[in-house]
Amino acid sequence: MYRLALIVLVTLASSAHGEEPLARVQGVENAVLEAGIYEILGTRKADPEDEIAIRRDLRTAEDRVDRYLRARGYYAASIDADIGEDGRPVLTIESGPAFSIGRISVETGNREADMTARMAVEPPEDNILTAQWVLAAEAAAQAALENSGWPEAETLPREVIVDHASTSGDVRFLIEPGPFTRYGGTRLQTEGWRPGFIRRLTTLEEGVPVRLEAIQAFERRLEGLSSVREARIILADMADGEMTRALDVALTPAPRHAIETTISLSTTEGAGTSLAWSRRNLYGGDETLTFTAELASLVQSLDAEMSLPYWQRIDQRLILNTGLKSEDTDAFQQNEFTAGVTLFREMREDLDVRIGALVDISRVTDASGERDIHSLRLTSAIALDQRDDPLDPQSGVQAALIVNPGISFGDAEATYLQTEIRTSAYYPVSNHFTAAARIRLGAIVGASAINLAADQRFYAGGGGSARGYEYQSLSPIGADGAPAGGLSVSELNAELRWRGEGRWGAVAFVDTAFAGASRTPEFDNLRTGVGMGLRYYLDFAPVRFDVATPLDRRSGEDPIHVYISIGQAF
């Protein structure tokens, strides 16, 4: 049945592309082996050109199959290559038995190194002598030495001796281990950084055997610093009679200052721009101080942030921030001062946990009048980010669970818990198409909306929520007819993105959202917008131009909304 399916697939491919397998294969009883042979054979034109071309294809096919069979452990295979009655190449194969692994030896010239490397080499479950296993075993032996005090271990030509009588093969790995080395500390060769800070970035302890993987991780951490453009680590020469060697670290600094700007324009949120200025490596520990100013139709703000990487431990970062913001929307007018601290703990390369505290002092004017509402919030989140590119993701997943307990005081008092789930996924349908989806669900329990600062309530509608609707319009409406904000939110977005060979692309999208007055998301009241857009791809991110319309437009709602910004919608 498997072989029949394979023949059908080959026939379909031949008719679709005018090609056929380089040679027809017969005599192979193992269906999996036969499928592998056809895969490595490749294709040829369905109509043979001449006898010279046919014989050339025959020799090529025989050579490819011979090498493939040996790589799979079939050292006694025989191949009869001939031209069939139809004038096409035919390979009649007798694979014979797959050879098993016999004796395994690792030789380094050092007894301790021999034992270390040999312990890392394990035969596969089926004990078949394949090229894939030989290469993997050799790499495992070398890695074992590199991470046990021989960081300069190098492989030499290996020996594989097959015995046709026993249908097995002995494997002899030869490795030059180099000198045994213990870690002798770190020496910073470049000024501008505190030596103690740089030393903290390695997990090696003085006097222990050097591990190459630890050196490589050290180098990656150095190159991940915002103040470093390039890092280079070299093992220092070994002194006579000594086994310890220092790590000499040379760093190429990145520019001390950086400026970033963004521009956005939409018919729902208006125009806006932001400017951020950063000072890197403020005190020699890669500290970054950033000031950000935003000037937009709805929001004007000024923020300051200090980032302290590797704070107290190697997988931790501390963020201190403060800011002033004035926000004026149809729902509310609010002036606020915030100050906060957040601790980031990296659990894995793509997973981190965050915990912090935030003080918010606000003066709010909404349907309830002018009030001073202040809050103290604990912020916590666990975030997963497996996207291939944050500005233009084409594959991967991003997800976050956010839990923020808080208390409000001043002209309104409340104790509440705000919870959000955010997730987005990206799948490359083909070389030119990417499917993208996003979900956001949120709920607040413990307090009524009126006792919360206006910007702590949930809103929906607009460019970051549901395109095709006015900003915050898909939210509970207050007594004054303006959006009042709710205690729950639901947002679902889907896009099909296309990018051509050049810089242009396009997108079709569906956005659905609603913020409700209940404490659980209200799916029955979701409103939907649809649209299309263009993308112009810069070297670092796409410029986005979207046009959207509401599906169930109501009286007073505009039929068309336009959005322009940098980066994908999500």
Short mmCIF file of C-alpha atoms in Angstrom, two decimals, residues 183-491:
data_model
loop_
_atom_site.label_atom_id
_atom_site.label_comp_id
_atom_site.label_asym_id
_atom_site.label_seq_id
_atom_site.Cartn_x
_atom_site.Cartn_y
_atom_site.Cartn_z
CA TYR A 183 39.32 28.66 34.37
CA GLY A 184 41.71 31.33 35.58
CA GLY A 185 39.43 34.37 35.69
CA THR A 186 38.33 37.04 33.21
CA ARG A 187 40.50 39.92 32.01
CA LEU A 188 38.68 42.84 30.39
CA GLN A 189 40.79 44.26 27.57
CA THR A 190 38.51 47.23 26.79
CA GLU A 191 37.76 50.28 28.93
CA GLY A 192 34.25 51.58 29.52
CA TRP A 193 32.73 48.75 31.55
CA ARG A 194 33.13 47.75 35.18
CA PRO A 195 35.30 44.58 35.27
CA GLY A 196 33.17 43.18 38.08
CA PHE A 197 30.01 43.53 36.00
CA ILE A 198 31.59 41.74 33.03
CA ARG A 199 32.89 38.92 35.26
CA ARG A 200 29.37 38.36 36.62
CA LEU A 201 28.15 37.37 33.17
CA THR A 202 29.98 34.03 33.16
CA THR A 203 28.84 30.92 35.03
CA LEU A 204 32.41 29.57 35.28
CA GLU A 205 34.11 29.52 38.67
CA GLU A 206 37.84 29.96 39.04
CA GLY A 207 39.74 26.69 39.25
CA VAL A 208 37.05 24.52 37.64
CA PRO A 209 37.58 22.83 34.24
CA VAL A 210 36.73 25.14 31.37
CA ARG A 211 33.50 24.41 29.49
CA LEU A 212 33.33 25.66 25.91
CA GLU A 213 29.53 25.96 26.08
CA ALA A 214 29.93 28.30 29.07
CA ILE A 215 32.40 30.45 27.12
CA GLN A 216 29.99 30.60 24.17
CA ALA A 217 27.08 31.52 26.46
CA PHE A 218 29.29 34.21 28.05
CA GLU A 219 30.01 35.63 24.60
CA ARG A 220 26.31 35.63 23.69
CA ARG A 221 25.45 37.53 26.87
CA LEU A 222 28.12 40.10 26.12
CA GLU A 223 26.85 40.60 22.57
CA GLY A 224 23.31 40.91 23.95
CA LEU A 225 24.27 44.00 25.96
CA SER A 226 22.83 47.20 24.51
CA SER A 227 26.21 48.91 24.93
CA VAL A 228 28.15 46.24 22.99
CA ARG A 229 28.31 45.96 19.22
CA GLU A 230 30.69 42.98 19.14
CA ALA A 231 32.32 40.73 21.74
CA ARG A 232 35.35 38.49 21.36
CA ILE A 233 36.65 36.01 23.97
CA ILE A 234 40.08 34.39 23.66
CA LEU A 235 41.69 31.81 25.93
CA ALA A 236 44.95 33.32 27.13
CA ASP A 237 48.21 31.41 26.72
CA MET A 238 48.97 28.87 29.40
CA ALA A 239 51.91 29.65 31.67
CA ASP A 240 54.60 27.00 32.05
CA GLY A 241 53.58 24.37 34.57
CA GLU A 242 50.09 25.86 34.96
CA MET A 243 46.73 24.44 33.90
CA THR A 244 44.76 27.65 34.44
CA ARG A 245 44.06 30.06 31.61
CA ALA A 246 42.30 33.41 31.76
CA LEU A 247 39.58 34.54 29.39
CA ASP A 248 40.59 37.74 27.61
CA VAL A 249 37.47 39.75 26.73
CA ALA A 250 37.57 42.43 24.03
CA LEU A 251 34.44 44.51 23.45
CA THR A 252 33.53 46.85 20.61
CA PRO A 253 31.17 49.50 22.02
CA ALA A 254 27.87 50.43 20.45
CA PRO A 255 27.05 54.16 20.12
CA ARG A 256 26.51 55.68 23.57
CA HIS A 257 23.35 57.47 22.47
CA ALA A 258 20.37 56.32 20.40
CA ILE A 259 17.33 58.13 19.03
CA GLU A 260 14.14 56.42 17.88
CA THR A 261 10.98 57.93 16.46
CA THR A 262 7.58 56.62 15.38
CA ILE A 263 4.74 58.20 13.43
CA SER A 264 1.11 57.07 13.20
CA LEU A 265 -2.04 58.39 11.55
CA SER A 266 -5.62 57.16 11.62
CA THR A 267 -9.12 58.52 11.19
CA THR A 268 -10.08 57.15 14.64
CA GLU A 269 -7.12 58.10 16.86
CA GLY A 270 -5.79 61.00 14.80
CA ALA A 271 -2.11 61.73 14.25
CA GLY A 272 0.73 60.99 16.63
CA THR A 273 4.47 60.85 16.95
CA SER A 274 6.92 59.74 19.62
CA LEU A 275 10.60 60.41 20.17
CA ALA A 276 12.88 58.35 22.43
CA TRP A 277 16.44 59.24 23.45
CA SER A 278 18.63 56.66 25.19
CA ARG A 279 21.97 56.87 26.99
CA ARG A 280 23.69 53.49 27.13
CA ASN A 281 26.14 52.12 29.68
CA LEU A 282 25.49 54.95 32.09
CA TYR A 283 27.61 53.61 34.98
CA GLY A 284 29.67 50.90 33.25
CA GLY A 285 27.14 48.10 33.86
CA ASP A 286 25.14 48.41 30.63
CA GLU A 287 22.54 50.57 32.36
CA THR A 288 20.28 52.33 29.85
CA LEU A 289 18.44 55.57 30.60
CA THR A 290 15.63 56.36 28.17
CA PHE A 291 13.43 59.45 27.89
CA THR A 292 10.34 59.12 25.70
CA ALA A 293 8.03 61.94 24.61
CA GLU A 294 4.73 61.31 22.84
CA LEU A 295 2.66 63.96 21.11
CA ALA A 296 -0.61 62.74 19.65
CA SER A 297 -4.17 63.90 19.14
CA LEU A 298 -5.40 61.97 22.17
CA VAL A 299 -2.29 61.54 24.33
CA GLN A 300 0.67 63.68 25.38
CA SER A 301 3.24 62.08 27.67
CA LEU A 302 6.80 62.21 28.97
CA ASP A 303 8.40 59.08 30.46
CA ALA A 304 11.78 58.19 31.94
CA GLU A 305 13.04 54.62 32.31
CA MET A 306 16.20 53.11 33.77
CA SER A 307 17.06 49.54 32.78
CA LEU A 308 19.50 47.55 34.94
CA PRO A 309 20.40 44.24 33.20
CA TYR A 310 21.67 41.21 35.13
CA TRP A 311 20.51 42.80 38.36
CA GLN A 312 21.65 40.67 41.33
CA ARG A 313 21.76 37.53 39.17
CA ILE A 314 22.51 36.47 35.62
CA ASP A 315 18.91 35.96 34.45
CA GLN A 316 17.32 39.06 35.97
CA ARG A 317 16.61 42.64 34.89
CA LEU A 318 15.26 45.58 36.91
CA ILE A 319 13.27 48.41 35.32
CA LEU A 320 12.59 51.72 37.10
CA ASN A 321 10.16 54.09 35.42
CA THR A 322 8.20 57.29 35.99
CA GLY A 323 6.03 59.41 33.76
CA LEU A 324 3.52 62.18 33.20
CA LYS A 325 0.56 61.73 30.85
CA SER A 326 -2.41 63.74 29.68
CA GLU A 327 -5.13 61.82 27.84
CA ASP A 328 -8.26 63.36 26.31
CA THR A 329 -10.73 61.01 24.60
CA ASP A 330 -14.49 60.86 24.11
CA ALA A 331 -14.62 58.64 27.20
CA PHE A 332 -12.59 60.73 29.67
CA GLN A 333 -9.98 63.38 30.28
CA GLN A 334 -7.18 62.34 32.62
CA ASN A 335 -3.91 63.79 33.88
CA GLU A 336 -1.70 61.35 35.72
CA PHE A 337 1.68 60.78 37.32
CA THR A 338 3.05 57.26 37.58
CA ALA A 339 6.11 55.69 39.19
CA GLY A 340 6.92 52.02 39.17
CA VAL A 341 9.44 49.23 39.41
CA THR A 342 9.41 45.89 37.56
CA LEU A 343 11.63 42.85 38.00
CA PHE A 344 12.05 40.53 35.00
CA ARG A 345 13.22 36.94 35.54
CA GLU A 346 14.18 34.94 32.44
CA MET A 347 13.05 31.35 32.89
CA ARG A 348 14.16 30.34 29.40
CA GLU A 349 15.26 32.19 26.31
CA ASP A 350 11.62 32.61 25.21
CA LEU A 351 9.87 32.73 28.60
CA ASP A 352 10.02 35.31 31.38
CA VAL A 353 8.16 36.18 34.57
CA ARG A 354 7.56 39.76 35.69
CA ILE A 355 6.54 41.24 39.01
CA GLY A 356 6.40 44.85 40.08
CA ALA A 357 4.56 47.73 41.73
CA LEU A 358 3.07 50.92 40.31
CA VAL A 359 1.79 54.10 41.95
CA ASP A 360 -0.73 56.12 39.91
CA ILE A 361 -1.91 59.61 40.92
CA SER A 362 -4.66 60.83 38.58
CA ARG A 363 -7.19 63.59 38.11
CA VAL A 364 -10.05 62.25 36.01
CA THR A 365 -12.97 64.01 34.35
CA ASP A 366 -15.66 61.70 33.00
CA ALA A 367 -19.44 61.20 33.21
CA SER A 368 -19.13 61.27 37.04
CA GLY A 369 -17.46 64.69 37.03
CA GLU A 370 -13.95 65.67 38.09
CA ARG A 371 -12.33 63.41 40.68
CA ASP A 372 -8.91 62.64 42.12
CA ILE A 373 -8.45 58.87 41.92
CA HIS A 374 -5.17 57.32 42.97
CA SER A 375 -4.13 53.69 42.90
CA LEU A 376 -1.44 51.30 44.03
CA ARG A 377 -1.09 48.21 41.87
CA LEU A 378 1.00 45.09 42.02
CA THR A 379 1.85 43.99 38.50
CA SER A 380 2.65 40.41 37.53
CA ALA A 381 2.84 38.52 34.26
CA ILE A 382 4.24 35.43 32.63
CA ALA A 383 5.12 35.96 28.97
CA LEU A 384 6.10 33.59 26.15
CA ASP A 385 7.59 34.95 22.93
CA GLN A 386 8.55 32.53 20.16
CA ARG A 387 8.08 34.94 17.24
CA ASP A 388 10.78 35.07 14.60
CA ASP A 389 10.55 38.89 14.30
CA PRO A 390 8.75 41.28 16.70
CA LEU A 391 7.98 43.91 14.03
CA ASP A 392 7.09 41.54 11.18
CA PRO A 393 6.43 38.04 12.58
CA GLN A 394 5.91 35.26 10.06
CA SER A 395 6.04 32.26 12.37
CA GLY A 396 5.81 31.50 16.06
CA VAL A 397 3.59 32.23 19.03
CA GLN A 398 3.35 35.02 21.60
CA ALA A 399 1.28 34.70 24.78
CA ALA A 400 0.96 36.45 28.13
CA LEU A 401 -1.04 36.04 31.32
CA ILE A 402 -1.31 39.32 33.25
CA VAL A 403 -2.62 39.54 36.82
CA ASN A 404 -2.73 42.97 38.52
CA PRO A 405 -4.29 43.31 41.98
CA GLY A 406 -4.79 46.92 43.08
CA ILE A 407 -6.44 49.40 45.41
CA SER A 408 -7.95 52.77 44.56
CA PHE A 409 -8.23 55.64 47.01
CA GLY A 410 -9.02 59.35 46.99
CA ASP A 411 -12.44 60.33 45.65
CA ALA A 412 -13.15 56.67 44.84
CA GLU A 413 -12.18 53.63 46.90
CA ALA A 414 -11.97 50.05 45.71
CA THR A 415 -9.99 46.83 45.91
CA TYR A 416 -9.88 44.94 42.64
CA LEU A 417 -8.15 42.31 40.52
CA GLN A 418 -7.50 42.87 36.82
CA THR A 419 -6.68 39.82 34.69
CA GLU A 420 -5.81 39.58 31.00
CA ILE A 421 -4.89 36.83 28.57
CA ARG A 422 -3.21 37.84 25.33
CA THR A 423 -2.03 35.49 22.62
CA SER A 424 -1.11 35.69 18.95
CA ALA A 425 0.05 33.05 16.48
CA TYR A 426 1.70 33.20 13.06
CA TYR A 427 1.89 30.46 10.46
CA PRO A 428 3.72 30.61 7.10
CA VAL A 429 1.17 29.15 4.67
CA SER A 430 3.67 29.42 1.80
CA ASN A 431 6.69 31.45 0.78
CA HIS A 432 4.46 34.46 0.14
CA PHE A 433 1.51 34.04 2.54
CA THR A 434 1.36 34.23 6.35
CA ALA A 435 -1.75 33.57 8.44
CA ALA A 436 -1.92 35.52 11.71
CA ALA A 437 -4.42 35.48 14.59
CA ARG A 438 -4.73 37.33 17.90
CA ILE A 439 -6.95 36.93 20.97
CA ARG A 440 -7.28 39.22 23.98
CA LEU A 441 -9.58 38.52 26.93
CA GLY A 442 -9.75 40.59 30.10
CA ALA A 443 -11.83 40.91 33.27
CA ILE A 444 -11.92 43.02 36.44
CA VAL A 445 -13.45 41.71 39.68
CA GLY A 446 -13.90 43.32 43.08
CA ALA A 447 -14.94 46.84 42.06
CA SER A 448 -17.44 48.72 39.93
CA ALA A 449 -16.19 50.64 36.91
CA ILE A 450 -17.04 54.02 38.44
CA ASN A 451 -14.58 53.45 41.32
CA LEU A 452 -11.66 52.83 38.98
CA ALA A 453 -9.47 55.40 37.31
CA ALA A 454 -10.71 55.84 33.75
CA ASP A 455 -7.61 54.34 32.15
CA GLN A 456 -7.90 51.21 34.33
CA ARG A 457 -11.21 50.21 32.73
CA PHE A 458 -11.43 48.21 29.52
CA TYR A 459 -12.22 49.77 26.14
CA ALA A 460 -12.58 48.37 22.63
CA GLY A 461 -12.63 49.80 19.14
CA GLY A 462 -10.01 51.55 17.03
CA GLY A 463 -6.69 50.70 15.43
CA GLY A 464 -5.26 48.56 18.21
CA SER A 465 -8.53 46.72 18.81
CA ALA A 466 -11.16 46.53 16.05
CA ARG A 467 -10.39 48.47 12.90
CA GLY A 468 -13.43 50.03 11.24
CA TYR A 469 -14.81 51.54 14.44
CA GLU A 470 -14.15 54.77 16.32
CA TYR A 471 -11.60 54.69 19.13
CA GLN A 472 -13.17 53.21 22.33
CA SER A 473 -16.62 53.16 20.70
CA LEU A 474 -17.23 49.43 21.32
CA SER A 475 -17.50 50.04 25.08
CA PRO A 476 -20.32 50.65 27.56
CA ILE A 477 -21.86 54.09 27.03
CA GLY A 478 -22.25 56.51 29.95
CA ALA A 479 -25.10 58.87 30.81
CA ASP A 480 -23.48 61.62 28.74
CA GLY A 481 -23.45 59.41 25.64
CA ALA A 482 -19.67 58.94 25.71
CA PRO A 483 -17.81 55.62 26.17
CA ALA A 484 -17.55 54.89 29.90
CA GLY A 485 -15.32 51.82 29.90
CA GLY A 486 -16.17 48.36 31.12
CA LEU A 487 -15.14 45.50 33.38
CA SER A 488 -14.40 43.00 30.62
CA VAL A 489 -13.06 42.94 27.08
CA SER A 490 -12.93 40.50 24.17
CA GLU A 491 -10.86 41.02 21.03
#
